[in-house]
Amino acid sequence: MPTKEDLAIAKQMPDAGGHFGQFGGRYVSETLMAALQQLEQTYEMLWRDPQFQAEFDYDLAHYVGRPSPLYHAERLSRELGGAQIYLKREDLNHTGAHKVNNTIGQALLAKFTGKPRVSAETGAGQHGVATATVAARLGLECTVYMGEEDIRRQALNVYRMRLLGAEVVSVTSGTRTLKDAMNEAMRDWVTNVDNTFYIIGTAAGPHPYPKLVRDFQSIIGREARQQCLAQTGKLPDALVACVGGGSNAIGLFHPFIEDADVRMIGVEAGGYGIETGQHAAPLSSGCAPGVLHGNRTCLMSDDGGQIIGTHSVSAGLDYPGVGPEHSYLQDIGRAEYTAINDDEALHAFRHLTLTEGIMPALESSHAVAEAMKMAPTMDKDQIILVNLSGRGDKDIHTVAEIDGINF
Amino acid sequence: MSRITECFNNLKSQGRKALIPFVTAGDPDPKVTVPLMHALVESGADILELGIPFSDPMADGPVIQLACERALLHGTRLTDVLDMVAEFRQTDQTTPVVLMGYLNPIEVMGYSVFAEKAKAAGLDGVLTVDLPPEEAGVFNQLMKAADIDVIYLLSPTTEVERVKLICAAGSGYVYYVSVKGVTGSASLNVPEVAEKLQMIRQHTDMPVGVGFGIRDDASARAVSEIADGVIVGSVLVNKIAELAGDQDKIPDAVAAITASMRQAMDK
């Protein structure tokens, strides 16, 4: 167990070079170094600037619709017969997921730097939609890279992005999923570094992205902490959030790092099961550190260092790496990571819909499934706070396909 | 003196510039690589850059991405690439060989194991695209101890302070990336490159190689007039792709391109 001093240090991470212990850093080709240094300077200056903070807070309140509610899922909790489950309703944000908290923040940075174009990678399409949305609002040109396989799985979001004026580029290299979309977005950035602001969607990538995405997403945890205290008079016993790159999880976890009694549980995509090798769970399957997409982190690669293809029913978790701060929190023993398989996530998707009338995204369904496992083992006066990071409308097509229904 | 430094010194005394071809190891088949390396040397190449195949080559355009995919189809791993270097060394003890690639295969092998194997194989230099000097402390020490040059990229976006930092960390030569973009993308602007090289030379005595955007005899010659080395990759890899179904023809066909560039550079 980390000591109080360890946790105080953990809360201050990353160091000046963007390292979270042995993880993180800035592993990119030289052409991007100047842009990253400039971004870091801009961010450090603006994040402490009251005027920037006020503008960010205003947008979160009046454009995103924050604070998002903390909802006591009474019927689900009663039925499970154990801990009380509370849902942090990020699904109620404008555009339907937590992703917009970050794109609002990065768009403000883009506006300040005066770049006329933004680019993004997307898996499930939620980050792409959130990026296209802020680009439309600010009148910026927008290009979104998306794997061919994900374009098929998330056709609705693709059309949403196009309606918002974004160009959606189908990525046909590699495994045609999120990691390949990120490769392509980085190639775009190397080529258009002078006029483009790259809006990374998760708390990964080269420094300062993991830090700034976390800071923008930490609104989730700050609100949840206050709301839980206000509604129940105490802090939750456990936080549960799904982890692909891990931006919704780090946003929830970070404000609680020094609350040593609050367990933090990150839920990765178990796919067909860790034992099958077909999953997207680098932390819970015990992967060693590697380097991809600009940072050092636990990474699914083979013994020759090639990145392994991943599988998850949810496009947003289908990624072989994880944000470096999660690798660090696991390493120091502050957070725990586990995996939920496709079928368990699908069950939770249906079950939450039926018991609470809330349809979670397949990504968030992984967190719901873990909470459903944990609750019966806990006391009735204990609290599990689940980050319901996105809504499930975008996944209806996938679920219907599994049911054998074609629209 | 390292083989790389010796090579540049010899060329300088002859008033010539280095021709540095790049091919991906194992593309399209591991059997092709070593004969291709020898053919390149016979055609007038001075230093060989050998790409380590990687599943996610983020700084490369489609031509080299596909080369990586072809090499990986045969499971060409870093250890196989080092074996190829060792095999090449058995009959060529003078031509420097530089490995170029991404960090993860080296990270997974382990820096010290890599240093040891690379030295044993007779490798001369390593260029890791995604390992800037800020992150390379331990790696550089181990490479230095193994007498392997660590070669760094400089780009059009690199400012003076970083030029100094990078040149202080590197050895052998520096590789100036002539265009903003991935490999095989745009054409280079020679006067712009010349201006940048002038700035770089104020901060280092190391030879400067220029790569990206060199695709024919004319651009090779133009670059040879301003740089110490001409690095050519995608145009060769394209030829390899064209002949992937007729592998025996690859060494001669690729060497014909470099031979012609050599002639243009030496005119």
XYZ file of C-alpha atoms in Angstrom:
674
model
C 0.000 0.000 0.000
C 1.293 3.453 -0.851
C 1.889 5.783 2.102
C 0.335 9.210 2.542
C 3.572 10.731 1.238
C 3.509 8.440 -1.814
C -0.011 9.604 -2.595
C 0.921 13.262 -2.222
C 3.693 12.664 -4.770
C 1.350 10.722 -7.045
C -1.118 13.611 -7.035
C 1.618 15.943 -8.348
C 2.623 13.743 -11.282
C 3.807 14.045 -13.998
C 7.320 15.500 -13.604
C 8.588 18.295 -15.847
C 9.355 15.818 -18.634
C 5.881 14.335 -18.514
C 6.878 11.175 -16.633
C 4.614 9.315 -14.257
C 7.318 7.275 -12.556
C 8.801 5.117 -15.311
C 5.815 5.773 -17.609
C 4.758 8.617 -19.894
C 7.373 10.910 -21.415
C 7.662 12.210 -24.942
C 8.668 9.585 -27.504
C 8.029 11.220 -30.861
C 9.854 11.991 -34.061
C 11.768 15.244 -34.153
C 9.315 17.062 -36.434
C 6.698 17.071 -33.631
C 8.971 18.168 -30.785
C 8.634 21.903 -31.379
C 4.844 21.682 -31.582
C 4.677 19.691 -28.348
C 6.956 22.124 -26.532
C 4.813 24.993 -27.740
C 1.643 23.219 -26.651
C 3.149 22.574 -23.229
C 4.065 26.247 -22.778
C 0.658 27.436 -23.964
C -1.118 24.989 -21.713
C 0.934 25.755 -18.587
C 0.307 29.450 -19.090
C -3.424 29.190 -19.790
C -4.340 26.526 -17.242
C -3.337 28.909 -14.454
C -5.020 31.870 -16.097
C -8.298 32.869 -14.367
C -9.756 34.152 -17.629
C -9.113 30.825 -19.379
C -10.569 28.955 -16.404
C -13.648 31.156 -16.458
C -14.167 30.535 -20.166
C -13.700 26.773 -19.713
C -16.141 26.711 -16.781
C -18.667 28.785 -18.719
C -18.569 26.404 -21.686
C -18.873 23.373 -19.416
C -21.918 24.850 -17.739
C -23.768 26.375 -20.664
C -22.651 24.349 -23.662
C -21.976 20.905 -22.180
C -24.662 21.160 -19.494
C -22.565 20.527 -16.396
C -22.618 19.572 -13.635
C -23.736 16.141 -14.743
C -25.965 14.441 -12.159
C -24.870 11.801 -9.697
C -27.754 9.340 -9.739
C -28.507 6.701 -7.122
C -29.489 3.571 -9.048
C -31.831 2.384 -6.340
C -33.628 -0.374 -8.182
C -30.416 -1.926 -9.481
C -28.793 -1.653 -6.034
C -31.805 -3.198 -4.280
C -31.908 -6.060 -6.717
C -28.186 -6.807 -6.290
C -28.688 -6.750 -2.544
C -25.374 -5.170 -1.566
C -23.586 -1.854 -1.996
C -25.429 1.219 -3.254
C -24.566 2.012 -6.858
C -24.332 5.653 -7.901
C -23.929 6.611 -11.552
C -22.009 9.701 -12.630
C -24.100 10.667 -15.623
C -21.531 11.740 -18.220
C -23.926 10.256 -20.763
C -26.097 13.342 -20.257
C -23.420 15.726 -21.526
C -23.900 17.434 -24.863
C -22.839 14.895 -27.544
C -23.508 12.037 -25.139
C -20.207 11.234 -23.464
C -17.392 12.563 -21.285
C -15.276 13.213 -24.384
C -16.613 16.733 -24.815
C -15.041 17.957 -21.542
C -11.659 17.463 -23.149
C -12.476 18.734 -26.629
C -13.876 21.959 -25.152
C -10.590 22.457 -23.308
C -8.372 21.610 -26.263
C -10.479 23.730 -28.606
C -9.859 26.709 -26.320
C -6.123 25.980 -26.617
C -6.483 25.692 -30.401
C -8.289 29.019 -30.515
C -5.533 30.652 -28.492
C -2.778 29.269 -30.749
C -4.650 30.544 -33.796
C -4.502 27.282 -35.765
C -7.292 27.121 -38.342
C -7.566 23.340 -38.432
C -8.052 20.560 -35.896
C -7.583 16.828 -36.329
C -8.485 13.858 -34.183
C -8.485 10.087 -34.021
C -11.563 8.230 -32.896
C -12.548 4.682 -32.009
C -16.242 4.540 -31.131
C -16.713 7.924 -32.738
C -17.585 9.748 -29.511
C -14.339 11.710 -29.480
C -14.685 12.360 -33.205
C -18.202 13.699 -32.681
C -17.071 15.812 -29.723
C -14.207 17.218 -31.806
C -16.410 17.890 -34.838
C -18.857 19.621 -32.507
C -16.381 22.083 -31.030
C -14.850 22.630 -34.479
C -18.279 23.541 -35.854
C -18.842 25.933 -32.992
C -15.495 27.683 -33.484
C -15.530 27.544 -37.277
C -12.420 25.375 -37.518
C -11.684 22.939 -40.307
C -11.862 19.404 -38.903
C -10.479 16.049 -40.037
C -11.222 12.869 -38.089
C -9.345 9.598 -38.619
C -11.298 6.426 -37.952
C -10.480 2.784 -38.619
C -12.415 1.135 -41.432
C -13.679 -1.528 -39.032
C -14.940 1.128 -36.604
C -16.594 3.088 -39.413
C -18.631 -0.017 -40.069
C -19.431 -0.561 -36.383
C -20.298 3.077 -35.711
C -22.015 4.241 -38.884
C -24.331 6.562 -36.995
C -21.492 8.518 -35.422
C -19.750 8.752 -38.800
C -22.802 10.409 -40.270
C -23.101 12.707 -37.248
C -19.535 13.897 -37.791
C -20.209 14.563 -41.459
C -23.348 16.504 -40.597
C -21.173 18.598 -38.290
C -18.956 19.468 -41.237
C -16.025 17.218 -40.451
C -14.130 15.166 -42.973
C -14.014 11.544 -41.800
C -11.044 9.646 -43.223
C -11.273 5.866 -43.329
C -8.048 4.242 -42.119
C -7.310 0.977 -43.900
C -3.831 0.233 -42.542
C -2.960 -2.320 -39.862
C -5.873 -3.610 -37.800
C -8.182 -0.790 -39.012
C -9.144 0.256 -35.485
C -8.274 2.965 -32.966
C -4.502 2.433 -32.876
C -4.278 2.733 -36.652
C -6.462 5.841 -36.594
C -4.003 7.307 -34.104
C -1.033 6.417 -36.358
C -2.747 8.196 -39.224
C -3.632 11.235 -37.108
C 0.034 11.517 -36.096
C 1.103 11.276 -39.750
C -1.346 14.054 -40.549
C 0.083 16.150 -37.729
C 3.698 15.666 -38.875
C 2.624 16.859 -42.326
C 0.396 19.767 -41.239
C 2.074 20.762 -37.998
C 2.092 24.472 -38.896
C -1.670 24.901 -39.261
C -3.161 22.021 -37.274
C -3.999 21.475 -33.620
C -4.142 17.754 -32.884
C -6.949 17.060 -30.390
C -6.032 13.735 -28.783
C -9.070 12.015 -27.324
C -7.596 10.100 -24.450
C -5.121 10.560 -21.628
C -2.321 9.022 -23.689
C 0.094 10.222 -26.356
C 3.229 12.320 -25.823
C 3.610 14.842 -23.005
C 1.744 17.146 -22.338
C -1.354 15.337 -23.646
C -1.829 12.805 -20.808
C -1.613 15.656 -18.308
C -3.852 18.146 -20.047
C -6.509 15.589 -20.971
C -6.550 14.468 -17.341
C -6.844 18.034 -16.113
C -9.746 18.763 -18.466
C -11.488 15.510 -17.494
C -10.911 15.947 -13.753
C -14.110 17.960 -13.604
C -15.795 14.527 -13.447
C -14.089 13.535 -10.204
C -14.295 16.969 -8.600
C -18.057 17.090 -9.158
C -18.580 13.463 -8.148
C -16.650 13.946 -4.912
C -18.766 16.954 -3.906
C -22.023 15.364 -5.033
C -21.351 12.154 -3.148
C -20.525 14.064 0.033
C -23.649 16.207 -0.384
C -25.976 13.279 -1.074
C -24.603 10.650 1.303
C -22.446 12.551 3.775
C -19.394 10.458 2.959
C -16.974 9.510 0.216
C -17.635 6.444 -1.926
C -15.990 3.155 -0.995
C -15.049 2.408 -4.573
C -14.811 4.187 -7.912
C -15.380 2.121 -11.036
C -14.667 3.279 -14.586
C -13.891 1.647 -17.909
C -10.378 1.999 -19.317
C -9.376 2.002 -22.969
C -6.923 4.867 -23.130
C -8.500 5.760 -19.824
C -9.549 9.422 -19.964
C -12.913 9.023 -18.233
C -11.293 6.867 -15.540
C -8.416 9.243 -14.849
C -10.862 12.157 -14.804
C -12.854 10.397 -12.097
C -9.865 9.006 -10.166
C -7.490 11.943 -10.015
C -9.342 14.145 -7.484
C -9.571 11.082 -5.176
C -5.908 10.016 -5.312
C -5.153 11.194 -1.776
C -8.378 9.709 -0.364
C -6.594 6.478 0.484
C -9.765 4.694 1.662
C -11.487 5.111 -1.690
C -10.679 2.128 -3.910
C -10.154 2.857 -7.591
C -11.022 0.146 -10.067
C -10.304 0.494 -13.758
C -12.163 -1.947 -15.991
C -10.480 -3.022 -19.217
C -12.007 -4.840 -22.150
C -11.679 -8.597 -21.646
C -13.007 -9.285 -25.161
C -13.456 -13.019 -25.608
C -11.585 -13.574 -22.320
C -8.033 -12.781 -21.173
C -7.128 -16.468 -21.562
C -7.983 -16.360 -25.303
C -5.488 -13.566 -25.959
C -8.275 -11.717 -27.796
C -8.813 -8.745 -25.541
C -7.720 -5.165 -24.978
C -6.548 -5.390 -21.383
C -2.840 -4.516 -21.089
C -2.949 -3.769 -17.347
C -5.050 -6.621 -16.029
C -3.314 -9.167 -18.285
C 0.082 -8.084 -16.925
C 1.712 -6.590 -20.034
C 5.234 -5.219 -19.738
C 6.025 -1.574 -20.525
C 6.552 -0.614 -24.138
C 6.532 2.516 -26.276
C 3.737 3.497 -28.670
C 2.105 6.750 -29.725
C 4.565 8.945 -27.920
C 4.574 7.472 -24.427
C 5.936 4.614 -22.391
C 3.174 2.516 -20.882
C 1.992 -1.057 -20.384
C 1.465 -2.285 -23.896
C 0.224 -5.361 -25.708
C 3.145 -6.360 -27.900
C 4.648 -9.711 -28.840
C 8.135 -10.860 -27.833
C 9.530 -9.199 -30.956
C 8.048 -5.841 -29.978
C 5.274 -5.803 -32.608
C 1.939 -4.433 -31.428
C -0.671 -7.168 -31.062
C -4.146 -6.893 -32.573
C -6.809 -6.336 -29.925
C -10.437 -7.298 -29.670
C -13.372 -5.747 -27.886
C -17.063 -5.495 -28.702
C -16.709 -1.806 -27.860
C -14.710 0.200 -30.378
C -13.748 2.784 -27.755
C -11.828 0.266 -25.635
C -10.228 -1.543 -28.563
C -6.697 -0.239 -27.969
C -3.444 -2.098 -27.126
C -2.032 0.533 -24.771
C -3.347 2.602 -21.914
C -2.755 6.115 -20.597
C 0.597 6.199 -18.754
C -0.897 7.486 -15.504
C -2.932 4.281 -15.215
C 0.220 2.185 -15.623
C 1.728 4.296 -12.868
C -1.275 4.034 -10.518
C -1.228 0.266 -10.929
C 2.538 0.169 -10.400
C 2.399 2.054 -7.082
C -0.612 0.056 -5.930
C -3.066 2.953 -5.807
C -5.531 1.723 -8.421
C -6.623 -1.804 -9.361
C -7.365 -2.970 -12.865
C -9.598 -5.800 -13.931
C -11.298 -6.961 -17.122
C -14.884 -7.570 -18.192
C -15.597 -9.776 -21.202
C -17.807 -8.868 -24.173
C -20.722 -11.033 -23.023
C -20.672 -9.615 -19.490
C -20.640 -6.070 -20.887
C -23.550 -6.849 -23.209
C -25.493 -8.297 -20.294
C -24.873 -5.148 -18.239
C -25.939 -3.007 -21.207
C -29.290 -4.758 -21.324
C -29.685 -4.982 -17.571
C -29.123 -1.312 -16.776
C -31.467 -0.403 -19.623
C -34.200 -2.639 -18.195
C -33.802 -1.832 -14.492
C -33.058 1.894 -14.595
C -34.140 3.053 -18.040
C -30.583 4.161 -18.739
C -28.876 2.767 -21.822
C -25.099 2.860 -21.286
C -22.470 2.917 -24.017
C -20.843 -0.495 -24.487
C -17.636 1.025 -23.100
C -19.369 2.193 -19.922
C -21.226 -1.142 -19.737
C -17.883 -2.702 -18.766
C -17.817 -0.513 -15.644
C -21.486 -1.275 -14.903
C -20.778 -5.020 -15.195
C -17.891 -4.789 -12.727
C -20.055 -2.843 -10.260
C -22.763 -5.508 -10.610
C -20.159 -8.130 -9.662
C -18.829 -6.152 -6.727
C -22.064 -4.894 -5.165
C -23.375 -8.223 -3.798
C -20.054 -8.792 -1.994
C -20.311 -5.465 -0.167
C -22.506 -4.080 2.637
C -25.712 -2.151 1.991
C -24.261 1.027 3.476
C -21.269 0.989 1.159
C -21.119 3.015 -2.021
C -19.842 2.184 -5.495
C -19.549 5.207 -7.745
C -19.602 4.213 -11.414
C -18.611 6.558 -14.197
C -21.341 6.189 -16.788
C -19.057 7.728 -19.375
C -21.384 7.663 -22.366
C -24.809 6.791 -23.644
C -25.583 3.690 -25.641
C -27.550 5.025 -28.603
C -24.506 4.675 -30.837
C -24.309 0.964 -29.962
C -27.877 -0.016 -30.802
C -26.721 -1.147 -34.232
C -24.037 -3.431 -32.738
C -26.424 -4.929 -30.187
C -29.147 -5.427 -32.806
C -26.640 -7.191 -35.069
C -25.804 -9.576 -32.210
C -29.566 -10.173 -31.839
C -29.749 -10.965 -35.552
C -31.783 -7.859 -36.368
C -31.009 -5.819 -39.473
C -32.489 -2.360 -39.811
C 37.414 5.966 -35.106
C 34.042 4.498 -35.979
C 33.468 2.970 -39.400
C 30.933 5.728 -40.095
C 33.363 8.553 -39.299
C 36.111 6.845 -41.298
C 33.741 6.507 -44.250
C 32.860 10.218 -44.242
C 36.533 11.177 -43.823
C 37.570 9.083 -46.821
C 34.810 10.540 -48.968
C 35.753 14.059 -47.929
C 39.338 13.542 -48.965
C 38.087 12.379 -52.373
C 35.700 15.322 -52.651
C 32.702 13.001 -52.801
C 29.449 12.714 -50.888
C 27.950 9.667 -49.210
C 25.131 7.790 -50.901
C 23.006 6.192 -48.185
C 20.228 3.874 -49.393
C 17.487 2.702 -47.039
C 15.639 -0.590 -47.381
C 13.424 -2.406 -44.908
C 15.005 -5.620 -43.639
C 13.067 -8.713 -44.668
C 11.158 -6.959 -47.464
C 9.645 -8.729 -49.299
C 11.421 -11.817 -47.984
C 14.311 -12.267 -45.517
C 16.340 -14.123 -48.208
C 16.517 -10.982 -50.359
C 18.031 -8.590 -47.832
C 21.704 -9.608 -47.597
C 22.222 -10.047 -51.387
C 20.472 -6.683 -51.818
C 22.846 -5.047 -49.320
C 25.878 -6.318 -51.242
C 24.373 -5.196 -54.553
C 23.795 -1.716 -53.138
C 27.437 -1.489 -52.050
C 28.627 -2.592 -55.506
C 26.441 0.070 -57.085
C 28.215 2.775 -55.126
C 26.431 3.018 -51.779
C 28.673 4.176 -48.939
C 26.520 3.509 -45.883
C 23.475 1.213 -45.620
C 20.388 2.050 -43.605
C 18.365 -1.009 -42.765
C 14.812 -0.570 -41.503
C 13.618 -2.627 -38.541
C 10.089 -3.769 -39.462
C 7.441 -2.407 -37.102
C 3.678 -2.897 -36.987
C 2.962 0.800 -36.371
C 5.433 2.963 -38.296
C 3.938 6.340 -37.372
C 6.492 8.539 -39.133
C 6.346 6.648 -42.414
C 4.178 7.029 -45.468
C 2.322 4.190 -47.195
C 5.372 2.924 -49.145
C 7.390 2.022 -46.055
C 4.296 0.976 -44.090
C 3.653 -1.663 -46.744
C 7.314 -2.699 -46.690
C 6.977 -3.306 -42.946
C 3.836 -5.355 -43.527
C 5.568 -7.504 -46.179
C 8.545 -8.094 -43.881
C 6.302 -8.929 -40.930
C 4.381 -11.456 -43.031
C 7.561 -13.523 -42.854
C 7.972 -12.718 -39.181
C 11.158 -10.674 -39.608
C 12.096 -9.723 -36.043
C 14.817 -7.494 -34.640
C 16.951 -10.519 -33.849
C 16.625 -11.648 -37.499
C 17.650 -8.173 -38.643
C 20.773 -8.368 -36.484
C 21.505 -11.787 -37.978
C 21.321 -10.206 -41.441
C 23.843 -7.571 -40.383
C 26.155 -10.297 -39.083
C 25.838 -12.248 -42.327
C 26.576 -9.135 -44.378
C 29.634 -8.430 -42.192
C 31.152 -11.813 -42.967
C 32.032 -10.630 -46.468
C 32.027 -6.846 -46.073
C 34.076 -5.428 -43.214
C 34.168 -1.835 -44.409
C 30.666 -0.584 -45.280
C 28.905 0.933 -42.259
C 25.433 -0.392 -41.477
C 22.868 1.644 -39.557
C 19.598 0.274 -38.216
C 16.634 2.601 -38.412
C 13.293 2.028 -36.764
C 11.021 2.536 -33.801
C 11.814 2.013 -30.153
C 9.397 -0.724 -29.113
C 11.221 -3.719 -30.628
C 14.437 -2.523 -28.941
C 12.601 -1.755 -25.695
C 11.143 -5.275 -25.638
C 14.514 -6.890 -26.423
C 16.096 -4.772 -23.667
C 18.677 -2.039 -24.279
C 21.665 -3.969 -22.956
C 20.815 -7.171 -24.831
C 20.396 -5.107 -27.993
C 23.738 -3.341 -27.448
C 25.523 -6.632 -26.952
C 23.947 -8.366 -29.967
C 24.396 -5.319 -32.192
C 28.069 -5.070 -31.356
C 28.565 -8.774 -31.979
C 26.788 -8.452 -35.336
C 29.090 -5.625 -36.430
C 26.477 -2.891 -36.450
C 27.744 0.695 -36.696
C 24.838 2.951 -35.891
C 21.255 3.085 -34.764
C 18.569 5.668 -35.475
C 15.428 5.355 -33.393
C 12.749 7.627 -34.807
C 10.726 7.920 -31.601
C 13.536 8.174 -29.063
C 14.567 11.819 -28.713
C 17.707 12.623 -26.679
C 15.610 13.696 -23.675
C 14.493 10.090 -23.204
C 17.703 8.431 -24.389
C 20.092 8.749 -21.431
C 20.535 5.071 -20.599
C 20.232 3.979 -24.219
C 23.000 6.347 -25.339
C 25.376 5.200 -22.601
C 24.930 1.569 -23.559
C 25.357 2.280 -27.280
C 28.453 4.336 -26.638
C 29.932 1.547 -24.541
C 29.272 -0.817 -27.461
C 30.949 1.608 -29.945
C 27.706 2.111 -31.824
C 26.882 5.589 -33.105
C 23.505 7.021 -32.128
C 22.158 9.001 -35.049
C 19.461 11.617 -34.551
C 16.975 13.344 -36.787
C 16.827 17.091 -37.227
C 13.761 18.568 -38.874
C 12.620 21.823 -40.456
C 10.880 22.589 -37.146
C 14.016 22.087 -35.008
C 15.128 25.376 -33.447
C 18.724 26.345 -32.661
C 18.674 25.255 -29.024
C 17.513 21.762 -29.903
C 20.034 21.531 -32.756
C 22.759 22.045 -30.141
C 21.213 19.511 -27.754
C 20.755 16.877 -30.436
C 24.189 17.314 -31.968
C 25.747 17.008 -28.510
C 23.885 13.728 -27.903
C 24.497 12.125 -31.290
C 27.538 10.773 -33.101
C 28.449 9.535 -36.583
C 26.228 11.867 -38.563
C 22.952 13.733 -38.189
C 20.014 13.040 -40.449
C 18.209 16.131 -41.637
C 14.598 15.411 -42.542
C 14.118 17.757 -45.476
C 10.329 18.078 -45.403
C 7.548 18.254 -42.853
C 5.733 15.027 -43.405
C 6.093 11.287 -43.540
C 8.576 9.364 -45.670
C 7.912 9.370 -49.388
C 5.563 12.349 -49.321
C 6.586 15.749 -50.664
C 9.416 16.983 -52.845
C 12.146 18.886 -51.122
C 12.974 22.538 -51.591
C 16.742 22.665 -52.087
C 17.395 26.349 -51.232
C 15.357 25.990 -48.016
C 17.304 22.886 -47.059
C 20.598 24.632 -47.827
C 19.690 27.476 -45.517
C 18.846 25.106 -42.671
C 22.060 23.119 -43.201
C 24.056 26.302 -42.867
C 22.498 26.883 -39.453
C 23.092 23.258 -38.408
C 26.740 23.404 -39.430
C 27.314 26.343 -37.115
C 26.645 23.957 -34.244
C 28.298 20.711 -35.263
C 31.289 19.286 -37.112
C 29.413 16.041 -37.727
C 28.509 15.202 -41.320
C 24.920 15.998 -42.246
C 22.865 13.536 -44.283
C 19.655 14.681 -45.944
C 16.694 12.426 -46.490
C 12.960 12.550 -47.408
C 11.968 13.722 -50.858
C 14.973 12.421 -52.855
C 13.467 10.408 -55.657
C 15.654 10.689 -58.761
C 19.132 11.462 -60.070
C 18.474 15.188 -60.220
C 17.353 15.503 -56.610
C 20.205 13.237 -55.453
C 22.692 15.446 -57.250
C 21.126 18.662 -55.971
C 21.291 17.415 -52.384
C 24.851 16.129 -52.798
C 25.896 19.686 -53.595
C 24.759 20.952 -50.191
C 24.914 17.933 -47.834
C 27.507 15.356 -46.812
C 25.180 12.447 -47.421
C 22.196 11.678 -49.638
C 19.653 9.325 -48.055
C 17.231 7.631 -50.395
C 14.468 5.263 -49.309
C 10.940 5.241 -50.671
C 11.943 5.168 -54.356
C 13.984 1.998 -53.707
C 11.275 0.425 -51.574
C 8.781 1.140 -54.349
C 10.930 -0.829 -56.772
C 11.086 -3.704 -54.266
C 7.286 -3.655 -54.004
C 6.981 -3.753 -57.789
C 9.178 -6.843 -57.959
C 7.817 -8.580 -54.861
C 6.554 -11.391 -57.071
C 9.894 -11.725 -58.863
C 12.378 -11.578 -56.021
C 15.505 -12.669 -57.882
C 15.407 -9.458 -59.874
C 15.303 -7.177 -56.843
C 19.026 -6.719 -56.053
C 19.987 -5.735 -59.609
C 16.933 -3.574 -60.215
C 17.327 -1.621 -56.989
C 21.079 -1.315 -57.436
C 20.472 0.124 -60.911
C 18.679 3.084 -59.291
C 21.472 3.750 -56.807
C 24.145 3.287 -59.499
C 22.502 5.961 -61.563
C 22.250 8.291 -58.563
C 25.908 7.636 -57.786
C 26.884 8.680 -61.307
C 24.765 11.813 -61.092
C 26.330 12.726 -57.736
C 29.916 12.164 -58.922
C 29.604 14.149 -62.150
